[in-house]
GROMACS .gro file of C-alpha atoms in nm:
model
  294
    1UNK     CA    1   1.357   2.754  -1.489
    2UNK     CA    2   1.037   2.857  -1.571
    3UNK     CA    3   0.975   3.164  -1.788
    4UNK     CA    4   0.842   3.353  -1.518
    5UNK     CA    5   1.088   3.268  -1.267
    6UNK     CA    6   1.340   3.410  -1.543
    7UNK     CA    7   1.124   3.731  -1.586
    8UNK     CA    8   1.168   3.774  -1.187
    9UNK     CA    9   1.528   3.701  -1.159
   10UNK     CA   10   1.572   3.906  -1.487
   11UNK     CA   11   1.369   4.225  -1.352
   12UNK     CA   12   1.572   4.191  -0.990
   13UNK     CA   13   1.887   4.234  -1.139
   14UNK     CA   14   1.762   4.493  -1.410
   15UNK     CA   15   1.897   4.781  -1.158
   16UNK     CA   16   2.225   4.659  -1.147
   17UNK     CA   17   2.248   4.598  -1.558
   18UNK     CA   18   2.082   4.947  -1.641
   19UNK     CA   19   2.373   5.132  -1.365
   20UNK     CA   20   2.648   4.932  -1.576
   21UNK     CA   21   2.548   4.961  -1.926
   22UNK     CA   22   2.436   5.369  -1.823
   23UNK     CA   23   2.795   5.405  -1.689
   24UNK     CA   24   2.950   5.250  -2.050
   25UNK     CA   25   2.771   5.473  -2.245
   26UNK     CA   26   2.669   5.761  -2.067
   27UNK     CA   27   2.299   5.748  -2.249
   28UNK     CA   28   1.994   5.663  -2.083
   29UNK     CA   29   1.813   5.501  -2.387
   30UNK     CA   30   2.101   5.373  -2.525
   31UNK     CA   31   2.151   5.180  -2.214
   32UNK     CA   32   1.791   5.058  -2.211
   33UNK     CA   33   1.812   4.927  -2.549
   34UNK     CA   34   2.140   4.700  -2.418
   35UNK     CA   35   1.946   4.632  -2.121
   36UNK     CA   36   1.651   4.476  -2.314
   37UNK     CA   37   1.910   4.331  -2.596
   38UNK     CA   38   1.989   4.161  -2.297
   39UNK     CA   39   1.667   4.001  -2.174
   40UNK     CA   40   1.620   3.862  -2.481
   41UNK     CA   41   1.940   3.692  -2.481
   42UNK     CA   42   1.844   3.607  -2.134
   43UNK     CA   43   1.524   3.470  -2.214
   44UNK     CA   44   1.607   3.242  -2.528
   45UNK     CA   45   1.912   3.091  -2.352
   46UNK     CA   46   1.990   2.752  -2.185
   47UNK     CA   47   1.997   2.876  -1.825
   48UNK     CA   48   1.994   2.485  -1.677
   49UNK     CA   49   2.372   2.535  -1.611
   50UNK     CA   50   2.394   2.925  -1.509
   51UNK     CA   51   2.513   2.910  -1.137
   52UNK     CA   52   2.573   3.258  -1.054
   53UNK     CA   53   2.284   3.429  -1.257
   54UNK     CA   54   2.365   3.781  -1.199
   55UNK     CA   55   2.744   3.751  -1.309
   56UNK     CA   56   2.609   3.585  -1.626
   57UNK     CA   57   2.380   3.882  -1.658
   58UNK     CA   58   2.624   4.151  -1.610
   59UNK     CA   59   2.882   3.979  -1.829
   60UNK     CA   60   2.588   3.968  -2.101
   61UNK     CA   61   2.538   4.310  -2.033
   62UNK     CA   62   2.869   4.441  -2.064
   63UNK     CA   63   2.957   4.289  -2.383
   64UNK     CA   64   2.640   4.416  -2.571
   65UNK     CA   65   2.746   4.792  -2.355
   66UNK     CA   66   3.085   4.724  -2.545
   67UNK     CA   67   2.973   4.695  -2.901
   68UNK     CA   68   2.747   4.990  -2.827
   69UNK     CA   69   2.999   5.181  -2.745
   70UNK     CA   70   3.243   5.111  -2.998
   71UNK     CA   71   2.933   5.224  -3.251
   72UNK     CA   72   2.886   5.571  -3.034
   73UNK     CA   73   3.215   5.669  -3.025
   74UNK     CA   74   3.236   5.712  -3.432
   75UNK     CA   75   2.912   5.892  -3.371
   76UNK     CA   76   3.067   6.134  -3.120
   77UNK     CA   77   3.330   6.248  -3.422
   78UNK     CA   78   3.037   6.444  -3.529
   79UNK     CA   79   2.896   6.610  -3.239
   80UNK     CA   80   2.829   6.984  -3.234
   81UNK     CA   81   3.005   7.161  -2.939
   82UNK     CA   82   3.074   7.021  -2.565
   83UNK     CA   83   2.948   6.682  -2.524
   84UNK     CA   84   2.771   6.579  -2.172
   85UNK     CA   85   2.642   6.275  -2.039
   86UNK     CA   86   2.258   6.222  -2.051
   87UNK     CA   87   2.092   6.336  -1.747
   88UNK     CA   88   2.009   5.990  -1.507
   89UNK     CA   89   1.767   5.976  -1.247
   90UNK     CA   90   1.935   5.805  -0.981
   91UNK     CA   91   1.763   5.589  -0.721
   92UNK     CA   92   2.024   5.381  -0.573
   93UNK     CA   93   1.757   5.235  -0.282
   94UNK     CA   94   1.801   4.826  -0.299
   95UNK     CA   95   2.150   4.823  -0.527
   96UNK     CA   96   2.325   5.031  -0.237
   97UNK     CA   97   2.268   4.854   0.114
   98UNK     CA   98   2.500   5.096   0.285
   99UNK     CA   99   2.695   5.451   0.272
  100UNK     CA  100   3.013   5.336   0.130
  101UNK     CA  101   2.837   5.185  -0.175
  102UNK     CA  102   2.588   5.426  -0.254
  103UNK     CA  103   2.898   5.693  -0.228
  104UNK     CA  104   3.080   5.477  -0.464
  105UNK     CA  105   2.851   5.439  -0.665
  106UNK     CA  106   2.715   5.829  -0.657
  107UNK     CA  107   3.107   5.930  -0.793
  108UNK     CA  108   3.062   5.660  -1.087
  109UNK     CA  109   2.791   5.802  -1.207
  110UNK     CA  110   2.819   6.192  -1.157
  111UNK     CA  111   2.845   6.385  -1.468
  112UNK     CA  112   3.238   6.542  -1.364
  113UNK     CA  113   3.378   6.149  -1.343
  114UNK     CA  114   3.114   6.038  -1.676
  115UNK     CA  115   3.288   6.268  -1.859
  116UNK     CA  116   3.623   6.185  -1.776
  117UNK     CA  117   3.537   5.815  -1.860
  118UNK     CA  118   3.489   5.925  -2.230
  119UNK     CA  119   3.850   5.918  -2.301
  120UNK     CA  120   3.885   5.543  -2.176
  121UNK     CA  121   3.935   5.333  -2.451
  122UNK     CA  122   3.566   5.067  -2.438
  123UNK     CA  123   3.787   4.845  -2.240
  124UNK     CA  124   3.921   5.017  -2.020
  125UNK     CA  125   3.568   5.181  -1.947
  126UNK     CA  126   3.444   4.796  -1.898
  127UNK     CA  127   3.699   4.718  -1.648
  128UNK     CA  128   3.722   5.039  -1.473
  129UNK     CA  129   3.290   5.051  -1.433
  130UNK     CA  130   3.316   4.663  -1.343
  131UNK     CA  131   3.641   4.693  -1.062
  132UNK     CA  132   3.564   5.078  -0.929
  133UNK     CA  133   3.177   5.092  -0.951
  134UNK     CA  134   3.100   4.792  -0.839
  135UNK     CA  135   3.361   4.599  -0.685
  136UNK     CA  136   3.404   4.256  -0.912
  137UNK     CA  137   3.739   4.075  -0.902
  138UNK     CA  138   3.958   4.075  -1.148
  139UNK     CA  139   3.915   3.695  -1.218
  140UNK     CA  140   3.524   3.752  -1.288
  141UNK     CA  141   3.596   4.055  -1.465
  142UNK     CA  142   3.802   3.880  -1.730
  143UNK     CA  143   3.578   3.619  -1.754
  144UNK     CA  144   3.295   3.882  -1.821
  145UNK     CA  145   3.539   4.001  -2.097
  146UNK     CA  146   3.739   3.739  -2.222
  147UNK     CA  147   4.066   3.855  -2.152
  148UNK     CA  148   4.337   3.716  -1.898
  149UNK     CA  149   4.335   3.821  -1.569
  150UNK     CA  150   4.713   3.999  -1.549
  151UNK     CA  151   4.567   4.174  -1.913
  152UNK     CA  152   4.286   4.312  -1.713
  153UNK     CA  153   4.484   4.389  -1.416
  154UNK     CA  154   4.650   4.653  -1.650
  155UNK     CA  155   4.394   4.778  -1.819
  156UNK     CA  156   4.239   4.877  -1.436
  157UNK     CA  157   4.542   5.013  -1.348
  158UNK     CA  158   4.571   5.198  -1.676
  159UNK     CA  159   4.259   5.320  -1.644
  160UNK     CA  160   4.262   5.443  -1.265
  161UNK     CA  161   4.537   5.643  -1.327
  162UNK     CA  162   4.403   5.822  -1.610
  163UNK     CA  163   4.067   5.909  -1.426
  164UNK     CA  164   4.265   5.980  -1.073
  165UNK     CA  165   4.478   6.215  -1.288
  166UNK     CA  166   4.150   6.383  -1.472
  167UNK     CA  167   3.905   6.337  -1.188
  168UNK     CA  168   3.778   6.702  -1.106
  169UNK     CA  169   3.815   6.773  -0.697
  170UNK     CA  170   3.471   6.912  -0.550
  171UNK     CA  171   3.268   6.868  -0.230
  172UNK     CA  172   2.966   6.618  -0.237
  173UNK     CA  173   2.765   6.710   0.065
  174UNK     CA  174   2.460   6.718  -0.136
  175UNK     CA  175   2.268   6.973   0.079
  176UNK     CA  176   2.514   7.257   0.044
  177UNK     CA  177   2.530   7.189  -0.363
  178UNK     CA  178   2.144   7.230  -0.311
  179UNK     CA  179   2.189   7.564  -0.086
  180UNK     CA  180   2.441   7.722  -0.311
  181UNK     CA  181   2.208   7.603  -0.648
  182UNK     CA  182   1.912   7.773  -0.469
  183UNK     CA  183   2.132   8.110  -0.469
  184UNK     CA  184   2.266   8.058  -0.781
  185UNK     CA  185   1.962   8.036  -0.962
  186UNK     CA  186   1.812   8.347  -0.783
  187UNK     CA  187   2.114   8.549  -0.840
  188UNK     CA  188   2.089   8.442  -1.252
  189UNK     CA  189   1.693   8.508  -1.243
  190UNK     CA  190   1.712   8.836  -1.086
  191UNK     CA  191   2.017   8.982  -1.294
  192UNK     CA  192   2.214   9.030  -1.001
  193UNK     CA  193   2.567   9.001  -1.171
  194UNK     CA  194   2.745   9.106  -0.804
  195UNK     CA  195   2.564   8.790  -0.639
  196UNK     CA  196   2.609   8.571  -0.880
  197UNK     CA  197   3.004   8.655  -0.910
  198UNK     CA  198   2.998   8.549  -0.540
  199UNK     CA  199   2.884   8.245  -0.571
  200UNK     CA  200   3.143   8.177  -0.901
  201UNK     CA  201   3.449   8.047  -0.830
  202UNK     CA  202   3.750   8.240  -1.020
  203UNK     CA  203   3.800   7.986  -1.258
  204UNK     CA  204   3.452   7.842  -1.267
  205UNK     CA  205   3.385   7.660  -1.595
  206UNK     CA  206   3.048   7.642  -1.787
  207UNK     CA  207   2.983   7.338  -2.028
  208UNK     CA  208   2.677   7.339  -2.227
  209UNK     CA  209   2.560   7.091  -2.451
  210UNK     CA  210   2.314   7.153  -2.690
  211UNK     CA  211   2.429   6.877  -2.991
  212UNK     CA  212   2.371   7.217  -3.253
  213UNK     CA  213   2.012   7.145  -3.185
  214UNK     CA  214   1.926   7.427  -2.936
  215UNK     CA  215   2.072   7.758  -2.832
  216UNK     CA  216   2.402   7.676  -2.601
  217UNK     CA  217   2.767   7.807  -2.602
  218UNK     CA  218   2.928   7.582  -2.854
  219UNK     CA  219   3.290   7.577  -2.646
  220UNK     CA  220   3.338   7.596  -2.286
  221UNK     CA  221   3.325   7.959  -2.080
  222UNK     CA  222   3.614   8.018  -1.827
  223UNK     CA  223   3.640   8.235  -1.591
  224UNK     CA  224   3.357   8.431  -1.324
  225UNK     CA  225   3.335   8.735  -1.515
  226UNK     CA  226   3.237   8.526  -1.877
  227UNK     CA  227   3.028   8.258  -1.704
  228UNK     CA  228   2.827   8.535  -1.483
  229UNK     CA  229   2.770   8.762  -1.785
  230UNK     CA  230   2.649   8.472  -1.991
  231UNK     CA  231   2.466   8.346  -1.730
  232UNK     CA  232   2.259   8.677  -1.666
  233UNK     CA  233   2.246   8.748  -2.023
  234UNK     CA  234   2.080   8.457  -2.108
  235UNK     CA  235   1.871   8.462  -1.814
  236UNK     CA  236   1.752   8.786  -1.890
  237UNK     CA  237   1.605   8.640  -2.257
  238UNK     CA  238   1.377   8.438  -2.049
  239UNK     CA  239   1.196   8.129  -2.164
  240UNK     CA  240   0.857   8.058  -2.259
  241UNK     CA  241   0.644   7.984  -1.993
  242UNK     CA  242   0.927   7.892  -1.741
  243UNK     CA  243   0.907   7.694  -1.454
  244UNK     CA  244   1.139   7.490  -1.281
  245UNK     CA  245   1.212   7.178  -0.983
  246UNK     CA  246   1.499   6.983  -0.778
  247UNK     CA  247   1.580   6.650  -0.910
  248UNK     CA  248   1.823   6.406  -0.785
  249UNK     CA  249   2.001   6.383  -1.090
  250UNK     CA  250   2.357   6.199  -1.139
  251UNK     CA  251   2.370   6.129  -0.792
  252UNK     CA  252   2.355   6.540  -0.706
  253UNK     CA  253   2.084   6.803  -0.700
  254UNK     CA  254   1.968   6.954  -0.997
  255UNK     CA  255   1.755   7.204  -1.200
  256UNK     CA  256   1.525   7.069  -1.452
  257UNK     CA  257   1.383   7.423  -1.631
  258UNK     CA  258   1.034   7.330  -1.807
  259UNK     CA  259   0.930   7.568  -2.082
  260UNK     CA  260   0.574   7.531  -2.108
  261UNK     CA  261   0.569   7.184  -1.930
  262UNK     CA  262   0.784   7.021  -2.122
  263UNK     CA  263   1.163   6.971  -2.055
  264UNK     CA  264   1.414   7.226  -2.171
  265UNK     CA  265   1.740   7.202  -1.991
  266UNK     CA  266   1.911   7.031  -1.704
  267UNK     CA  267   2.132   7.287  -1.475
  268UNK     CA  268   2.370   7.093  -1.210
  269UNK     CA  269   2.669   7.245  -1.062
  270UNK     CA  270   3.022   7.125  -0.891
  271UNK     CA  271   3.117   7.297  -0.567
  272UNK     CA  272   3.471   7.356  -0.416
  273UNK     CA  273   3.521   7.511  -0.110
  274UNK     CA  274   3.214   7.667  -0.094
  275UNK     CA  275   3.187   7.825  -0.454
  276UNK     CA  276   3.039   7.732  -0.796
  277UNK     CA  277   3.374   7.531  -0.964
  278UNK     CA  278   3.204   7.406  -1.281
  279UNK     CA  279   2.844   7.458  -1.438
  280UNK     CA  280   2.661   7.172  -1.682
  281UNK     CA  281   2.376   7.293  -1.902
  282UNK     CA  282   2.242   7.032  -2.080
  283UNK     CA  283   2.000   7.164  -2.352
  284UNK     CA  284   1.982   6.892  -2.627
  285UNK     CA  285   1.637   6.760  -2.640
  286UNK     CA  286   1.782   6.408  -2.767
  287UNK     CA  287   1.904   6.384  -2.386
  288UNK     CA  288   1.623   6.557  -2.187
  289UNK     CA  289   1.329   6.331  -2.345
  290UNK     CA  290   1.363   6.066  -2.009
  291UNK     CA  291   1.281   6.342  -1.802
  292UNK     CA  292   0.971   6.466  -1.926
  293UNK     CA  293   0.787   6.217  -1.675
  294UNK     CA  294   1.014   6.290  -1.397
   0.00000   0.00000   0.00000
C-alpha cells in the first residue's frame, strides 16, 4: 500500500475514528489529538497483512481514546463546578446511511447521554460506545480491547444498565426543541419572567459549566422559579456586543451567543412533553474555541 492510498483509506475512515474517540472523551481536541496519534501509528505500520482496515483503525483508535481517558479523569478531580461535554458539531452525512443509524448515533452523542457516560468506568465507556453507538460484535469488540468475549459481554451489560437507569427521558423531534429554543430565548432577552416560566418545566434543571474560568452558576439550579430568575437576571446584564445563531450541535439545535464575534457560550436545551426539562450553558472558553469558525 502506497502512502497515498493509506492517506485515502486513513482520511475515509477519519469520521468514524473522530465520532468514537469524541464519544470516549467527550472533548473535541482531545479527540483530534487521538485521532492524529492514530494516523501516525497508521502510517508507520506494516499494513501488508491488515484485512479489515477500518476495524484495525477503530481498535487503534480506541486504545489510544482509553489511555486518554484514564489521564482526563484524574484531571476532572479538579474541575471547578458542573462539568459538560465539549460542544460537537455534528454532521453525520456519509457515517449514517439511514434513519435508524443517524438516530442512534444522534442519542450517543447528545450532551444528556455524554454526561451520563462519565460515570462508566474507561472500559465500560469502550464497550458501551463500540456495541450501542455503533453496532460491533462482541467478538470484534474484545479483540479491539483485548479482553475475552463473555468479559466484554458483562462489561456491556454492566454498562447498559447503568446508562438505561441514568439516561434522562426527553423528546428528540428536533424542530419543536428549535420552536420552543426560539421562545425561550425571547422570553430570557425580553425579561419576560411569566413567559419564560411557561416554557420551564417544574423541575427544569440548569447546568452551567464555566471550569472557574468565566461567570456561570458553580452547582446546578432546580426548579422554574430559580432557573427563570437566573435566567432573566443574567440576561438582563447583557453581553458585549451580543449576537447570536442555530447550530446543529450534539445532534440537537443550539444557541451559540458571540460577544463581539467571538464565541462566548453554547445554550442547548432538553424538552419533555412540550416544556424546557433541562438547560446546558456551556461558558468555558477551553470548550467553545472549535466553534469560533463554525
Amino acid at each position: 500500500m502506497t502512502a497515498d492510498i493509506a492517506t485515502e483509506v486513513f482520511e475515509e475512515h477519519r469520521p468514524v475514528l473522530l465520532g468514537v474517540a469524541y464519544r470516549m472523551l467527550g472533548r473535541v481536541a482531545d479527540a483530534e489529538d487521538v485521532v492524529q496519534d492514530a494516523w501516525l501509528r497508521w502510517s508507520g505500520a506494516d499494513r501488508a497483512d491488515v484485512r479489515d482496515r477500518r476495524a484495525y483503525l477503530v481498535r487503534v483508535t480506541t486504545r489510544l481514546a482509553l489511555d486518554r481517558l484514564r489521564q482526563i479523569k484524574a484531571r476532572n478531580e479538579a474541575y471547578v463546578g458542573p462539568w459538560l461535554p465539549e460542544p460537537y458539531l455534528t454532521e453525520f452525512g456519509d457515517t449514517a446511511p439511514d434513519t435508524v443509524e443517524r438516530a442512534v448515533l444522534a442519542d450517543s452523542v447528545s450532551l444528556a447521554v455524554l454526561v451520563v457516560l462519565e460515570s462508566l468506568s474507561p472500559l465500560e465507556r469502550a464497550v458501551f460506545v463500540l456495541r450501542e453507538a455503533f453496532g460491533y460484535p462482541y467478538a470484534d469488540i474484545a479483540a479491539m480491547l483485548d479482553r475475552a468475549e463473555p468479559a466484554v459481554r458483562q462489561l456491556a451489560g454492566r454498562a447498559r444498565r447503568h446508562v438505561e437507569e441514568r439516561r434522562p427521558r426527553y423528546d428528540v423531534d428536533p424542530a419543536q426543541r428549535r420552536d420552543l429554543t426560539e421562545r425561550f430565548l425571547a422570553a430570557a432577552g425580553d425579561g419576560d419572567l411569566d413567559g419564560l416560566m411557561a416554557l420551564l418545566a417544574p423541575d427544569v434543571r440548569l447546568v452551567g459549566d464555566s471550569g472557574g474560568k468565566s461567570k456561570a452558576p458553580l452547582r446546578v439550579l432546580e426548579s422554574a422559579d430559580h432557573v427563570g430568575r437566573f435566567l432573566v437576571g443574567a440576561a438582563g446584564k447583557g453581553i458585549p456586543g451580543m449576537s447570536y445563531r442555530f447550530l446543529e450541535l450534539n445532534a440537537g439545535p443550539a444557541v451559540l451567543v458571540l460577544s463581539g464575534g467571538e464565541p462566548d457560550a453554547v445554550l442547548q436545551v432538553d424538552v419533555v412533553d412540550g416544556r424546557v426539562q433541562t438547560v446546558y450553558v456551556v461558558r468555558n472558553p477551553d470548550k467553545l474555541r472549535s466553534l469560533a469558525t463554525a
